Amino acid sequence: MTSSAKLDKGRSWEESVEALAGMLASQDPLKSALKIGLGFILEKLHLDGGLILAPEWNNGNPLIFLGSGHVRHWENQIRSSGSFLSSLLHRASELTGGEIISDSAGKVIIFPLISADGNQGLLLTNLHDFSREERDFLEAATFLFGQRISTYYNQLRMVQYRKGLDLISQIFAGLNIMTAGEELETKLVRKLREIFNCQAASIALNSENPESLLIKKSLADGEEWIYQVSIKPGEGLLGQCMTDRSSLVINQPELESRFDPDIDAIPGVEASSLLFVPLTASDQVTGVVELINHKEGGFTRGDQELLEKLAESIAHLLRNIQMTEQLKVMNAHLEASRWELVRSRNTLRSLFDNLPDSFYIIDRKYRLVAVNMARAKRANCEPRSIINHLCYEALYQRKEPCPNCLVAETFYNHNITNRTERVWESGENPLEWDITAYPILEEDGEVPQVIIFERDVTEKNLMGAILIQSEKMAAVGQLAAGIAHEINNPLTVVLANAQLLERSLPKESDDAEAVDLISRAGTRALQVVRNLLNFARKEQSEVKPTDINQSLQTALDMLRHEFMQRSVEYTFEPAANLPMIMASQENLSGVWVNILINAMDATGDREGKVKIVTQQSGSEIRIIISDNGHGIEAERLKRIFDPFYTTKEVGKGTGLGLSICHRVIKQHGGNILVDSKVGVGTTFTIILPAY
């Protein structure tokens, strides 16, 4: 006892309380101040023994002991049993002060150390018959002890709180809501293991299992996850932490009845100290954080409170990430559905507008609900300009419904109706139309709308008449073979561009250029049919100023995907300032496409290269297309322009492609030359007049 603590025998009880308050308010360490104060009380009350028990913040449970007697026995019992200590502290919190407790060794009196923040510990003294004044003094003294301990703890909490903020900043440095799944959990658990200086750390999270099983993942000294699955809530200390929603500090797990090494420890690690803290976000327990084996003794209340602060932030982070992932999944489903709707809409729109046949929908009031491009063109207008107009006014320039109206008949009988009509729309020759009306039936059998499908069968009927003539039967068969050959190329382009459109387009936009290419390919397919028919009879083609370079570039654009798919490299060297020529752009495009596809076919499985060059020589324009393919033998080279002669394998060519190309170039007043060397390649030179 220091000199300042010497007891003044003439000091009153009030003065003694003030003196004790001064002692406890000193800058001495907590344990020293409590020991001085305890000695002061024992001397004042003529007691031969006393013990102060206060659960310490950092480590252990300090006992400040002075004297002898039965208190010595209680000291030994408290030091030897952690569970006895816990029960004693719990019992002290329920006492008002001065109660006698006993065991086989004797009796002591227990006083709780109460402060404004609650019970801070207890004071045990040897049995004594206290007077009223002594009890009042003890009540004041225990309050002063409680306040001193509380102040100490609050200071430590403030330091620990600041430390916690720093650690929270550390633990979440480099972690964000975009760090997902196992990467995030690995960083979290590794950081917890480092901060709390423990052998292992675990995180147990609710699974999506309907039985709410926990999935526990642990990191020990290594860097590999140790998995423990199918842990039921309530099993082991971990399950108790979750169901009770309260933290657990266990520094002697082998003494705990609920300790289950298969659940609470991890394989290969013997548990000596454990700390469990529930993960709670939005009032929901989503899991448990567990620390295993503090490397410097047991876990403390300070470790518990710090981990609780961290666990709150971790729980909210994991909750936010879970919600973000769920939102991503929902958005992905919504986006997929939206894109599917957009794709379906675009597919239907493309199909609707690019059908060569006329297609429109009419309601019961004869108003146009939808019109495709082909039918609007026949009326010399845009589709949108005639929507909601009366069909007979917009399409036929009539003031009243048409006689024998097919739509009216369909509305009346609810059946598909069909007829063929001859119409003089333009020119001297009439057009024959196959017209079919399809009812749109509702569940009650009513027909609110009718779909009209009109197909130009003029050429079809004409070809039927020609087929009747026996002397044309063989020629028609040859033309059919040619059609099958030539239509395959542009349809391949259509398919390739459609695939490119689907793969490369942003989900929310339509690519005008790709759609335009699809349209050109479709137009090209129709033009090929006309060209084949021209092979049998002379027919006028639309001739207009044509840019050769642009014509070639268009063909290359249509075949870009084909080049990529076959891994054939091509180079285009257009001459500058080439003059325009008068030509059928569609027919020339067919020539370029045919020769370029033949060039790709010729390269086979070797590293293919195709070169396209344009140049002007006087009054001529030359287009040179060369490849490094297998080449053509001299005896076969003489016949490559003959109809139905092919150098390709059986089933891969019809022999009409180059014959049509030759005929088209001749019709343009030009010439087509070919030079080929076996094993080196083939060069086509197309010469066209520049006028």
Short mmCIF file of C-alpha atoms in Angstrom, two decimals, residues 398-679:
data_model
loop_
_atom_site.label_atom_id
_atom_site.label_comp_id
_atom_site.label_asym_id
_atom_site.label_seq_id
_atom_site.Cartn_x
_atom_site.Cartn_y
_atom_site.Cartn_z
CA ARG A 398 -62.13 2.45 -105.10
CA LYS A 399 -64.90 4.23 -103.19
CA GLU A 400 -66.61 1.04 -102.05
CA PRO A 401 -65.62 -2.56 -101.29
CA CYS A 402 -64.56 -4.67 -104.26
CA PRO A 403 -67.16 -6.91 -105.94
CA ASN A 404 -66.94 -10.54 -104.79
CA CYS A 405 -64.58 -9.45 -102.00
CA LEU A 406 -62.51 -12.39 -100.78
CA VAL A 407 -62.12 -10.77 -97.34
CA ALA A 408 -65.88 -10.43 -96.86
CA GLU A 409 -66.31 -14.07 -97.81
CA THR A 410 -63.71 -15.16 -95.24
CA PHE A 411 -65.30 -13.05 -92.49
CA TYR A 412 -68.60 -14.71 -93.33
CA ASN A 413 -67.65 -18.40 -93.56
CA HIS A 414 -64.62 -18.39 -91.15
CA ASN A 415 -62.71 -20.57 -93.64
CA ILE A 416 -59.64 -20.16 -95.83
CA THR A 417 -60.67 -18.90 -99.25
CA ASN A 418 -58.65 -18.77 -102.47
CA ARG A 419 -58.93 -17.58 -106.04
CA THR A 420 -56.78 -16.50 -108.99
CA GLU A 421 -57.35 -13.06 -110.50
CA ARG A 422 -55.94 -11.35 -113.59
CA VAL A 423 -55.11 -7.70 -112.97
CA TRP A 424 -53.84 -4.99 -115.33
CA GLU A 425 -51.57 -3.06 -112.99
CA SER A 426 -49.02 -1.62 -115.42
CA GLY A 427 -47.80 -2.30 -118.91
CA GLU A 428 -49.59 -4.09 -121.69
CA ASN A 429 -49.60 -7.58 -120.25
CA PRO A 430 -51.86 -8.54 -117.32
CA LEU A 431 -50.52 -10.12 -114.14
CA GLU A 432 -52.03 -13.20 -112.64
CA TRP A 433 -52.30 -13.25 -108.84
CA ASP A 434 -52.97 -16.24 -106.62
CA ILE A 435 -54.87 -14.69 -103.66
CA THR A 436 -55.54 -16.53 -100.38
CA ALA A 437 -57.39 -15.18 -97.33
CA TYR A 438 -56.65 -16.76 -93.92
CA PRO A 439 -58.99 -16.06 -90.98
CA ILE A 440 -57.49 -15.18 -87.57
CA LEU A 441 -59.74 -17.06 -85.17
CA GLU A 442 -60.33 -16.07 -81.55
CA GLU A 443 -61.18 -18.57 -78.80
CA ASP A 444 -64.90 -17.96 -79.27
CA GLY A 445 -64.61 -18.70 -82.99
CA GLU A 446 -65.01 -15.10 -84.13
CA VAL A 447 -62.78 -13.65 -86.86
CA PRO A 448 -61.56 -10.14 -85.95
CA GLN A 449 -58.98 -9.99 -88.75
CA VAL A 450 -58.06 -11.65 -92.02
CA ILE A 451 -54.59 -12.21 -93.51
CA ILE A 452 -54.34 -11.72 -97.26
CA PHE A 453 -51.52 -13.43 -99.17
CA GLU A 454 -51.06 -12.51 -102.85
CA ARG A 455 -48.50 -14.23 -105.06
CA ASP A 456 -47.63 -13.25 -108.63
CA VAL A 457 -48.09 -16.48 -110.58
CA THR A 458 -47.82 -14.89 -114.03
CA GLU A 459 -44.37 -16.29 -114.71
CA LYS A 460 -45.25 -19.56 -113.07
CA ASN A 461 -48.26 -20.01 -115.31
CA LEU A 462 -46.22 -18.94 -118.31
CA MET A 463 -43.54 -21.49 -117.51
CA GLY A 464 -46.26 -24.10 -117.12
CA ALA A 465 -47.43 -23.35 -120.63
CA ILE A 466 -43.89 -23.65 -121.91
CA LEU A 467 -43.36 -26.96 -120.16
CA ILE A 468 -46.31 -28.35 -122.06
CA GLN A 469 -44.26 -28.07 -125.20
CA SER A 470 -42.40 -31.35 -125.43
CA GLU A 471 -39.44 -29.93 -127.34
CA LYS A 472 -38.59 -27.70 -124.30
CA MET A 473 -38.61 -30.45 -121.68
CA ALA A 474 -34.85 -31.13 -121.76
CA ALA A 475 -33.96 -27.41 -121.71
CA VAL A 476 -36.22 -26.86 -118.72
CA GLY A 477 -34.43 -29.67 -116.85
CA GLN A 478 -31.08 -28.06 -117.54
CA LEU A 479 -32.38 -24.69 -116.37
CA ALA A 480 -33.66 -26.26 -113.16
CA ALA A 481 -30.19 -27.65 -112.47
CA GLY A 482 -28.68 -24.24 -113.11
CA ILE A 483 -31.15 -22.57 -110.79
CA ALA A 484 -30.23 -25.00 -108.01
CA HIS A 485 -26.53 -24.24 -108.58
CA GLU A 486 -26.70 -20.47 -108.75
CA ILE A 487 -29.28 -19.86 -106.04
CA ASN A 488 -27.09 -21.74 -103.56
CA ASN A 489 -24.38 -19.03 -103.62
CA PRO A 490 -26.45 -15.94 -102.74
CA LEU A 491 -28.47 -17.94 -100.24
CA THR A 492 -25.18 -18.91 -98.57
CA VAL A 493 -24.37 -15.21 -98.34
CA VAL A 494 -27.78 -14.48 -96.85
CA LEU A 495 -27.22 -17.13 -94.21
CA ALA A 496 -23.67 -15.91 -93.47
CA ASN A 497 -24.76 -12.31 -93.01
CA ALA A 498 -27.67 -13.39 -90.87
CA GLN A 499 -25.22 -15.25 -88.63
CA LEU A 500 -22.91 -12.25 -88.46
CA LEU A 501 -25.86 -10.05 -87.61
CA GLU A 502 -26.86 -12.30 -84.76
CA ARG A 503 -23.32 -12.60 -83.33
CA SER A 504 -22.05 -9.06 -83.66
CA LEU A 505 -25.01 -6.76 -83.24
CA PRO A 506 -25.61 -5.02 -79.92
CA LYS A 507 -28.74 -6.41 -78.42
CA GLU A 508 -30.67 -3.20 -78.63
CA SER A 509 -29.94 -2.10 -82.20
CA ASP A 510 -30.54 -3.17 -85.78
CA ASP A 511 -27.63 -2.99 -88.13
CA ALA A 512 -28.75 -1.27 -91.28
CA GLU A 513 -25.70 -2.33 -93.24
CA ALA A 514 -26.16 -6.02 -92.48
CA VAL A 515 -29.87 -5.82 -93.28
CA ASP A 516 -28.97 -4.10 -96.52
CA LEU A 517 -26.59 -6.92 -97.38
CA ILE A 518 -29.31 -9.45 -96.69
CA SER A 519 -31.66 -7.54 -98.97
CA ARG A 520 -29.04 -7.41 -101.72
CA ALA A 521 -28.47 -11.12 -101.42
CA GLY A 522 -32.20 -11.78 -101.74
CA THR A 523 -32.40 -9.51 -104.76
CA ARG A 524 -29.40 -11.28 -106.20
CA ALA A 525 -31.15 -14.64 -105.85
CA LEU A 526 -34.09 -13.41 -107.91
CA GLN A 527 -31.76 -11.89 -110.49
CA VAL A 528 -29.93 -15.20 -110.91
CA VAL A 529 -33.19 -16.85 -111.85
CA ARG A 530 -33.75 -14.19 -114.51
CA ASN A 531 -30.20 -14.64 -115.79
CA LEU A 532 -30.73 -18.36 -116.17
CA LEU A 533 -33.92 -17.73 -118.09
CA ASN A 534 -31.96 -15.33 -120.27
CA PHE A 535 -29.67 -18.21 -121.10
CA ALA A 536 -32.55 -19.84 -122.92
CA ARG A 537 -34.03 -16.70 -124.50
CA LYS A 538 -32.86 -13.15 -124.92
CA GLU A 539 -34.26 -10.75 -122.32
CA GLN A 540 -33.53 -7.12 -121.64
CA SER A 541 -31.57 -6.27 -118.45
CA GLU A 542 -31.54 -2.98 -116.58
CA VAL A 543 -28.44 -1.17 -117.77
CA LYS A 544 -27.19 1.90 -115.92
CA PRO A 545 -23.91 3.67 -115.03
CA THR A 546 -21.97 1.26 -112.84
CA ASP A 547 -18.87 1.68 -110.66
CA ILE A 548 -16.78 -1.46 -111.19
CA ASN A 549 -14.82 -1.00 -107.96
CA GLN A 550 -18.02 -0.59 -105.98
CA SER A 551 -19.57 -3.60 -107.71
CA LEU A 552 -16.57 -5.74 -106.74
CA GLN A 553 -16.55 -4.37 -103.18
CA THR A 554 -20.22 -5.27 -102.81
CA ALA A 555 -19.50 -8.84 -103.89
CA LEU A 556 -16.58 -9.06 -101.46
CA ASP A 557 -18.74 -7.72 -98.63
CA MET A 558 -21.32 -10.39 -99.32
CA LEU A 559 -18.64 -13.09 -99.31
CA ARG A 560 -16.61 -11.77 -96.35
CA HIS A 561 -17.93 -14.43 -94.00
CA GLU A 562 -17.31 -17.16 -96.58
CA PHE A 563 -13.67 -16.08 -96.88
CA MET A 564 -13.31 -16.09 -93.09
CA GLN A 565 -15.00 -19.47 -92.71
CA ARG A 566 -12.74 -21.08 -95.29
CA SER A 567 -9.62 -19.28 -93.97
CA VAL A 568 -8.92 -17.82 -97.40
CA GLU A 569 -7.06 -14.50 -97.48
CA TYR A 570 -8.05 -11.98 -100.13
CA THR A 571 -6.62 -8.64 -101.23
CA PHE A 572 -8.38 -6.01 -103.32
CA GLU A 573 -6.34 -3.41 -105.22
CA PRO A 574 -8.84 -1.06 -106.91
CA ALA A 575 -7.52 1.40 -109.46
CA ALA A 576 -8.23 5.03 -108.72
CA ASN A 577 -10.53 7.17 -110.88
CA LEU A 578 -11.97 4.35 -112.96
CA PRO A 579 -14.69 5.63 -115.30
CA MET A 580 -18.26 4.45 -114.88
CA ILE A 581 -19.44 1.89 -117.41
CA MET A 582 -22.93 1.13 -118.66
CA ALA A 583 -23.78 -2.30 -117.31
CA SER A 584 -26.26 -4.42 -115.41
CA GLN A 585 -24.93 -4.20 -111.87
CA GLU A 586 -26.85 -7.29 -110.79
CA ASN A 587 -25.48 -9.40 -113.64
CA LEU A 588 -21.90 -8.25 -113.00
CA SER A 589 -22.25 -8.96 -109.28
CA GLY A 590 -23.26 -12.49 -110.21
CA VAL A 591 -20.12 -12.84 -112.30
CA TRP A 592 -17.85 -11.63 -109.45
CA VAL A 593 -19.53 -13.85 -106.88
CA ASN A 594 -19.31 -16.91 -109.14
CA ILE A 595 -15.63 -16.45 -109.99
CA LEU A 596 -14.67 -15.63 -106.38
CA ILE A 597 -16.44 -18.71 -105.03
CA ASN A 598 -14.73 -20.84 -107.69
CA ALA A 599 -11.41 -19.34 -106.58
CA MET A 600 -12.09 -20.29 -102.97
CA ASP A 601 -13.12 -23.80 -104.06
CA ALA A 602 -9.88 -24.14 -106.03
CA THR A 603 -7.66 -23.47 -103.01
CA GLY A 604 -8.98 -26.58 -101.31
CA ASP A 605 -7.24 -27.37 -98.03
CA ARG A 606 -4.13 -25.30 -98.71
CA GLU A 607 -3.55 -21.78 -97.34
CA GLY A 608 -5.75 -19.98 -99.84
CA LYS A 609 -5.04 -16.56 -101.29
CA VAL A 610 -7.20 -14.62 -103.74
CA LYS A 611 -6.16 -11.33 -105.33
CA ILE A 612 -8.49 -8.89 -107.12
CA VAL A 613 -7.05 -6.03 -109.19
CA THR A 614 -8.78 -3.41 -111.38
CA GLN A 615 -6.97 -1.28 -113.94
CA GLN A 616 -7.67 0.88 -116.97
CA SER A 617 -5.91 0.27 -120.25
CA GLY A 618 -6.92 2.83 -122.87
CA SER A 619 -10.59 2.39 -123.57
CA GLU A 620 -10.80 -0.84 -121.61
CA ILE A 621 -11.23 -1.73 -117.98
CA ARG A 622 -9.58 -4.95 -116.79
CA ILE A 623 -10.64 -6.94 -113.76
CA ILE A 624 -8.04 -9.55 -112.78
CA ILE A 625 -9.00 -12.26 -110.28
CA SER A 626 -6.26 -14.76 -109.42
CA ASP A 627 -5.92 -17.58 -106.90
CA ASN A 628 -3.20 -19.96 -105.73
CA GLY A 629 -5.40 -23.03 -106.16
CA HIS A 630 -4.68 -26.38 -107.78
CA GLY A 631 -4.99 -25.05 -111.32
CA ILE A 632 -6.74 -26.55 -114.38
CA GLU A 633 -5.17 -28.87 -116.96
CA ALA A 634 -4.78 -27.40 -120.47
CA GLU A 635 -7.12 -29.91 -122.12
CA ARG A 636 -9.88 -29.13 -119.62
CA LEU A 637 -9.26 -25.37 -119.70
CA LYS A 638 -10.66 -25.18 -123.24
CA ARG A 639 -14.11 -26.35 -122.11
CA ILE A 640 -14.68 -24.46 -118.87
CA PHE A 641 -17.18 -22.06 -120.50
CA ASP A 642 -19.25 -24.88 -122.05
CA PRO A 643 -22.68 -25.33 -120.46
CA PHE A 644 -22.86 -28.25 -118.00
CA TYR A 645 -19.10 -28.83 -118.07
CA THR A 646 -17.40 -28.69 -114.68
CA THR A 647 -13.89 -29.30 -113.34
CA LYS A 648 -15.22 -29.96 -109.84
CA GLU A 649 -15.89 -33.31 -108.22
CA VAL A 650 -19.17 -35.07 -108.88
CA GLY A 651 -21.96 -33.42 -106.92
CA LYS A 652 -20.06 -30.18 -106.30
CA GLY A 653 -20.76 -28.37 -109.57
CA THR A 654 -23.32 -28.23 -112.39
CA GLY A 655 -21.22 -26.61 -115.10
CA LEU A 656 -23.53 -23.62 -115.57
CA GLY A 657 -21.72 -21.00 -113.47
CA LEU A 658 -18.89 -20.01 -115.82
CA SER A 659 -21.05 -20.44 -118.92
CA ILE A 660 -23.46 -17.83 -117.53
CA CYS A 661 -20.53 -15.57 -116.57
CA HIS A 662 -19.17 -15.84 -120.12
CA ARG A 663 -22.55 -15.00 -121.62
CA VAL A 664 -23.05 -11.97 -119.28
CA ILE A 665 -19.62 -10.51 -120.16
CA LYS A 666 -20.27 -11.04 -123.88
CA GLN A 667 -23.64 -9.26 -123.55
CA HIS A 668 -21.73 -6.27 -122.09
CA GLY A 669 -19.46 -6.17 -125.15
CA GLY A 670 -16.51 -7.56 -123.22
CA ASN A 671 -14.39 -10.65 -123.05
CA ILE A 672 -13.26 -13.10 -120.38
CA LEU A 673 -9.85 -14.75 -120.51
CA VAL A 674 -8.38 -17.46 -118.31
CA ASP A 675 -4.83 -18.59 -117.62
CA SER A 676 -4.07 -21.54 -115.37
CA LYS A 677 -1.06 -23.60 -114.29
CA VAL A 678 -1.46 -26.85 -112.41
CA GLY A 679 -0.10 -26.49 -108.88
#
